[in-house]
Amino acid sequence: MNATMHILFACPHHDPDAWVPRLAAAMPGCRISVWDPDGPPSGADIALVWRPPAELFKHETGLTTLFNLGAGVDALLKMPEIPSHVRIVRLEDAGMAVQMAEYALYALLRVSRDFEAFDHAQARQHWDTREGSRPADWPVGVLGLGQVGLRVAQTLADFGYPVAGWSRSPRDVPGVESFAGVAALPAFLARTRFLVNVLPLTPDTVGILNRDTLSRLLPGAHLVNVGRGEHLVEDDLVQMLEEGEIAGATLDVFHTEPLPRDHPFWHDARVHVTPHIAARTLRDESIAQIAGKVAQLQRGEAISGVVERSRGY
């Protein structure tokens, strides 16, 4: 890779005026440019991308590394236009883990403390002094114990909730009961009333939130999905809500986004819908992380966060 690296900002969904000057300040030894689909090839080594068009990779054939401005790389892995030799690097946390933990805690407190009922009571000017529940009544299960899942699990455990985590391989997390592997999934679900999904989307995890898995949860269970919409079999959840097999759900991601206006999730009071905002890309934190990794590449060092395509993350 060139000693003076050329970095291409190729994010149609982000304002280059807000990013490029800061990128240049963080990486003064690099050339920073903005992708112009109508211009000649830039000759860049590295591209910063988020939902890039396929034309980028037909146009910019000299790329060796992609930095994805987000934690999820499933969309990139579905693009056959990206050559196999091009390294894909995901953001590692960069401020997203704490946002996910905040979202999960918000959802947990909203449900376990019955805050929604008090909102309804206020609308009726009714002084509702119902009895509250205890953290022990809401055993939490976190699906996925990567950097984000670890932060979610530890945060909820710090608030006194009994927390377990499920992952592909065993993890040792203080204060969190660990379940690992497909064989352990039923036992993990059977002790969980509040399920938080933060798994990466891979062929093995598509549709993992289905009737079979959700029906194994404790009675009165609540689902939080902040992973990907494709993790959830939406029709199964709709039917389970109608049949009273699950109490409710807090959903931030969907098969189709924006969520269609006629989708039943909009109209079900047991479902809390948010528009894919659980964790946003934080510009300054992301730039700092990318600049550090570019400096490592310039020194010929290995970097973390490189996606293993065969595993999907």
Coordinates of C-alpha atoms in Angstrom, one line a residue:
M1 CA 0.0 0.0 0.0
N2 CA 1.2 3.5 -0.8
A3 CA 3.1 5.4 1.9
T4 CA 0.9 8.4 1.1
M5 CA -2.5 6.9 1.0
H6 CA -5.4 8.1 -1.1
I7 CA -8.7 7.8 0.8
L8 CA -12.0 8.2 -1.0
F9 CA -15.1 9.3 0.8
A10 CA -17.9 7.4 -1.0
C11 CA -20.9 7.8 1.3
P12 CA -23.9 9.2 -0.6
H13 CA -25.9 9.2 2.6
H14 CA -23.4 11.4 4.5
D15 CA -22.6 15.0 3.9
P16 CA -19.0 15.2 2.7
D17 CA -18.6 18.8 3.9
A18 CA -19.2 17.5 7.5
W19 CA -16.7 14.6 7.1
V20 CA -13.9 15.5 4.7
P21 CA -12.3 18.4 6.5
R22 CA -12.2 16.4 9.7
L23 CA -10.8 13.4 7.9
A24 CA -8.1 15.6 6.5
A25 CA -7.3 17.0 9.9
A26 CA -7.1 13.6 11.5
M27 CA -4.9 12.1 8.6
P28 CA -2.7 15.0 7.4
G29 CA -0.4 12.6 5.6
C30 CA -3.2 11.2 3.4
R31 CA -4.9 12.6 0.4
I32 CA -8.7 12.8 0.9
S33 CA -11.2 13.1 -2.0
V34 CA -14.9 12.7 -2.6
W35 CA -16.1 10.1 -5.1
D36 CA -17.5 11.5 -8.3
P37 CA -19.4 8.9 -10.2
D38 CA -19.2 11.0 -13.3
G39 CA -15.5 11.7 -13.1
P40 CA -12.4 9.6 -13.9
P41 CA -11.2 6.9 -11.5
S42 CA -9.6 8.4 -8.5
G43 CA -6.9 5.8 -8.0
A44 CA -7.7 5.6 -4.3
D45 CA -6.3 2.9 -2.0
I46 CA -9.0 3.1 0.6
A47 CA -12.7 4.0 0.5
L48 CA -15.0 5.0 3.3
V49 CA -18.4 3.6 2.5
W50 CA -22.0 3.2 3.7
R51 CA -24.5 1.5 1.5
P52 CA -22.3 2.2 -1.6
P53 CA -23.7 1.8 -5.1
A54 CA -22.3 -1.1 -7.2
E55 CA -20.9 1.4 -9.7
L56 CA -18.2 2.4 -7.2
F57 CA -16.4 -0.9 -7.5
K58 CA -16.6 -1.0 -11.3
H59 CA -15.2 2.5 -11.3
E60 CA -12.6 2.3 -8.6
T61 CA -10.6 -0.8 -9.4
G62 CA -7.5 0.1 -7.3
L63 CA -9.2 -0.2 -3.9
T64 CA -7.6 -2.5 -1.4
T65 CA -9.5 -1.6 1.7
L66 CA -13.1 -0.6 2.6
F67 CA -13.9 1.0 5.9
N68 CA -17.6 0.6 6.6
L69 CA -19.2 3.5 8.5
G70 CA -21.2 1.2 10.7
A71 CA -20.9 -2.0 12.6
G72 CA -23.1 -4.2 10.3
V73 CA -21.4 -5.4 7.1
D74 CA -24.2 -7.7 5.8
A75 CA -25.1 -5.3 3.0
L76 CA -21.5 -5.2 1.7
L77 CA -21.2 -9.0 1.9
K78 CA -24.2 -9.3 -0.4
M79 CA -22.4 -7.2 -3.2
P80 CA -20.7 -9.5 -5.7
E81 CA -19.1 -6.4 -7.2
I82 CA -16.6 -6.2 -4.3
P83 CA -13.5 -8.2 -5.3
S84 CA -12.5 -11.0 -2.9
H85 CA -9.1 -9.4 -2.4
V86 CA -10.6 -6.2 -1.0
R87 CA -10.4 -6.0 2.7
I88 CA -13.6 -5.0 4.5
V89 CA -13.1 -3.3 7.9
R90 CA -16.0 -2.6 10.3
L91 CA -16.2 0.0 12.9
E92 CA -15.5 -1.5 16.3
D93 CA -17.8 0.3 18.8
A94 CA -16.9 3.9 17.9
G95 CA -19.6 5.1 20.3
M96 CA -22.2 2.7 19.1
A97 CA -22.1 0.1 21.9
V98 CA -23.1 2.7 24.6
Q99 CA -26.0 3.8 22.4
M100 CA -27.2 0.3 22.1
A101 CA -26.9 -0.2 25.8
E102 CA -28.9 3.0 26.4
Y103 CA -31.6 1.8 24.0
A104 CA -31.8 -1.7 25.6
L105 CA -31.9 -0.1 29.1
Y106 CA -34.6 2.3 28.0
A107 CA -36.7 -0.6 26.7
L108 CA -36.2 -2.7 29.7
L109 CA -37.1 0.0 32.2
R110 CA -40.1 1.0 30.1
V111 CA -41.4 -2.6 30.3
S112 CA -40.3 -3.8 33.7
R113 CA -41.3 -0.6 35.5
D114 CA -44.5 -0.3 33.5
F115 CA -43.9 3.3 32.5
E116 CA -46.2 3.0 29.4
A117 CA -49.1 2.3 31.7
F118 CA -48.4 5.5 33.7
D119 CA -48.3 7.4 30.4
H120 CA -51.8 6.1 29.6
A121 CA -52.9 6.9 33.2
Q122 CA -51.7 10.5 32.8
A123 CA -53.7 10.9 29.6
R124 CA -56.8 9.9 31.6
Q125 CA -55.8 12.1 34.6
H126 CA -55.8 8.8 36.6
W127 CA -53.6 8.4 39.7
D128 CA -52.5 4.8 39.1
T129 CA -50.5 3.4 42.1
R130 CA -50.0 -0.1 40.7
E131 CA -47.4 -2.3 42.3
G132 CA -44.1 -2.5 40.5
S133 CA -41.9 -5.5 39.6
R134 CA -38.4 -6.3 40.8
P135 CA -35.4 -6.8 38.5
A136 CA -35.4 -10.5 39.5
D137 CA -38.8 -10.7 37.7
W138 CA -37.2 -9.8 34.4
P139 CA -34.3 -12.1 33.6
V140 CA -32.5 -10.7 30.6
G141 CA -31.0 -12.6 27.7
V142 CA -28.6 -11.0 25.2
L143 CA -28.3 -12.8 21.9
G144 CA -24.7 -12.0 20.7
L145 CA -21.7 -11.2 22.9
G146 CA -19.5 -9.2 20.5
Q147 CA -18.4 -5.7 21.6
V148 CA -21.9 -4.3 21.4
G149 CA -23.6 -7.3 23.1
L150 CA -21.0 -7.2 25.9
R151 CA -21.7 -3.6 26.6
V152 CA -25.5 -4.2 26.6
A153 CA -25.2 -7.2 28.9
Q154 CA -22.9 -5.5 31.4
T155 CA -25.0 -2.4 31.5
L156 CA -28.2 -4.2 32.3
A157 CA -26.4 -6.4 34.9
D158 CA -25.1 -3.2 36.6
F159 CA -28.7 -2.2 37.1
G160 CA -29.4 -5.4 39.1
Y161 CA -31.1 -7.5 36.4
P162 CA -30.1 -11.2 36.1
V163 CA -28.4 -11.3 32.7
A164 CA -27.3 -14.1 30.5
G165 CA -25.6 -14.0 27.1
W166 CA -25.6 -16.4 24.2
S167 CA -22.8 -16.5 21.7
R168 CA -21.3 -18.9 19.1
S169 CA -18.3 -19.6 21.4
P170 CA -18.0 -19.4 25.2
R171 CA -17.4 -16.0 26.7
D172 CA -16.3 -15.2 30.3
V173 CA -18.1 -12.0 31.3
P174 CA -18.2 -11.0 35.0
G175 CA -21.8 -10.9 36.2
V176 CA -23.2 -12.5 33.1
E177 CA -24.2 -16.1 32.7
S178 CA -22.7 -17.5 29.5
F179 CA -24.4 -19.9 27.1
A180 CA -22.6 -21.0 23.9
G181 CA -23.4 -22.9 20.8
V182 CA -26.6 -24.1 19.1
A183 CA -27.1 -26.8 21.7
A184 CA -27.3 -24.3 24.5
L185 CA -29.8 -22.0 22.9
P186 CA -33.0 -23.7 24.2
A187 CA -31.7 -23.4 27.8
F188 CA -30.7 -19.8 27.3
L189 CA -34.2 -19.0 26.0
A190 CA -36.0 -20.9 28.8
R191 CA -34.5 -18.6 31.5
T192 CA -35.2 -15.4 29.6
R193 CA -38.1 -13.0 29.8
F194 CA -36.5 -10.0 28.2
L195 CA -34.6 -10.9 25.0
V196 CA -32.3 -8.5 23.3
N197 CA -30.9 -9.4 19.9
V198 CA -27.7 -7.8 18.8
L199 CA -26.4 -10.7 16.6
P200 CA -24.7 -9.9 13.3
L201 CA -26.7 -11.0 10.2
T202 CA -25.2 -14.1 8.7
P203 CA -26.7 -17.1 6.9
D204 CA -26.8 -18.9 10.3
T205 CA -28.7 -16.1 12.0
V206 CA -31.3 -15.2 9.4
G207 CA -34.7 -15.9 10.8
I208 CA -33.4 -16.9 14.3
L209 CA -36.2 -14.9 15.9
N210 CA -39.1 -17.2 14.9
R211 CA -42.0 -18.9 16.5
D212 CA -39.9 -21.9 17.7
T213 CA -37.3 -19.7 19.5
L214 CA -39.7 -17.1 20.8
S215 CA -42.1 -19.7 22.2
R216 CA -39.3 -21.0 24.4
L217 CA -39.1 -17.7 26.4
L218 CA -40.6 -17.3 29.8
P219 CA -44.3 -16.3 30.0
G220 CA -44.9 -12.5 29.5
A221 CA -41.7 -12.2 27.5
H222 CA -40.7 -9.1 25.6
L223 CA -38.4 -9.0 22.5
V224 CA -36.0 -6.2 21.6
N225 CA -34.5 -6.4 18.1
V226 CA -31.6 -4.0 17.4
G227 CA -29.7 -6.4 15.2
R228 CA -31.2 -6.6 11.7
G229 CA -34.7 -6.9 10.4
E230 CA -33.9 -10.2 8.7
H231 CA -33.3 -11.8 12.1
L232 CA -37.0 -11.7 12.8
V233 CA -39.8 -13.7 11.1
E234 CA -42.2 -10.8 11.3
D235 CA -45.3 -12.9 10.6
D236 CA -44.5 -15.2 13.4
L237 CA -44.3 -12.3 15.9
V238 CA -47.6 -10.8 14.6
Q239 CA -49.3 -14.2 15.2
M240 CA -47.7 -14.7 18.6
L241 CA -48.8 -11.3 19.7
E242 CA -52.4 -11.9 18.6
E243 CA -52.4 -15.3 20.4
G244 CA -50.9 -13.9 23.6
E245 CA -47.8 -16.1 23.3
I246 CA -45.5 -13.1 23.7
A247 CA -46.3 -9.9 25.6
G248 CA -44.6 -7.3 23.5
A249 CA -41.7 -6.1 21.4
T250 CA -39.5 -3.1 20.9
L251 CA -38.3 -3.1 17.3
D252 CA -35.7 -0.8 15.7
V253 CA -35.0 -2.8 12.5
F254 CA -37.3 -4.3 9.9
H255 CA -37.3 -6.3 6.7
T256 CA -38.4 -3.2 4.8
E257 CA -37.3 0.3 5.9
P258 CA -39.0 2.6 6.2
L259 CA -41.7 0.3 7.7
P260 CA -44.7 0.3 5.3
R261 CA -47.6 2.4 6.6
D262 CA -49.9 -0.6 6.5
H263 CA -47.6 -2.9 8.5
P264 CA -49.4 -4.3 11.6
F265 CA -46.5 -3.3 13.8
W266 CA -47.6 0.3 13.5
H267 CA -51.1 -0.4 14.8
D268 CA -50.3 -2.8 17.7
A269 CA -50.0 -1.1 21.1
R270 CA -47.8 -4.0 22.3
V271 CA -45.1 -3.1 19.7
H272 CA -42.9 -0.1 20.2
V273 CA -41.4 1.0 16.8
T274 CA -38.3 3.2 16.3
P275 CA -36.8 4.1 12.9
H276 CA -33.4 2.3 13.0
I277 CA -32.0 4.8 15.5
A278 CA -30.7 2.6 18.3
A279 CA -27.1 3.4 17.5
R280 CA -26.0 6.0 15.0
T281 CA -22.6 6.5 13.5
L282 CA -20.8 9.1 15.6
R283 CA -18.6 11.1 13.2
D284 CA -15.7 12.1 15.4
E285 CA -15.4 8.7 17.2
S286 CA -15.5 7.0 13.8
I287 CA -12.9 9.3 12.3
A288 CA -10.5 8.8 15.2
Q289 CA -10.8 5.0 14.9
I290 CA -10.3 5.0 11.1
A291 CA -7.3 7.4 11.4
G292 CA -5.7 5.1 13.9
K293 CA -6.1 2.1 11.7
V294 CA -4.9 3.9 8.6
A295 CA -1.7 4.8 10.5
Q296 CA -1.3 1.2 11.4
L297 CA -1.6 0.2 7.7
Q298 CA 1.0 2.9 6.8
R299 CA 3.4 1.2 9.2
G300 CA 2.7 -2.2 7.8
E301 CA 0.9 -3.4 10.9
A302 CA -2.2 -5.7 11.1
I303 CA -5.4 -4.0 12.1
S304 CA -8.5 -5.3 14.0
G305 CA -12.0 -5.2 12.7
V306 CA -11.3 -7.0 9.4
V307 CA -14.3 -8.9 8.4
E308 CA -14.0 -12.7 7.9
R309 CA -16.3 -13.1 4.9
S310 CA -16.9 -16.8 5.4
R311 CA -18.4 -16.0 8.9
G312 CA -20.2 -12.8 7.9
Y313 CA -18.6 -10.6 10.5

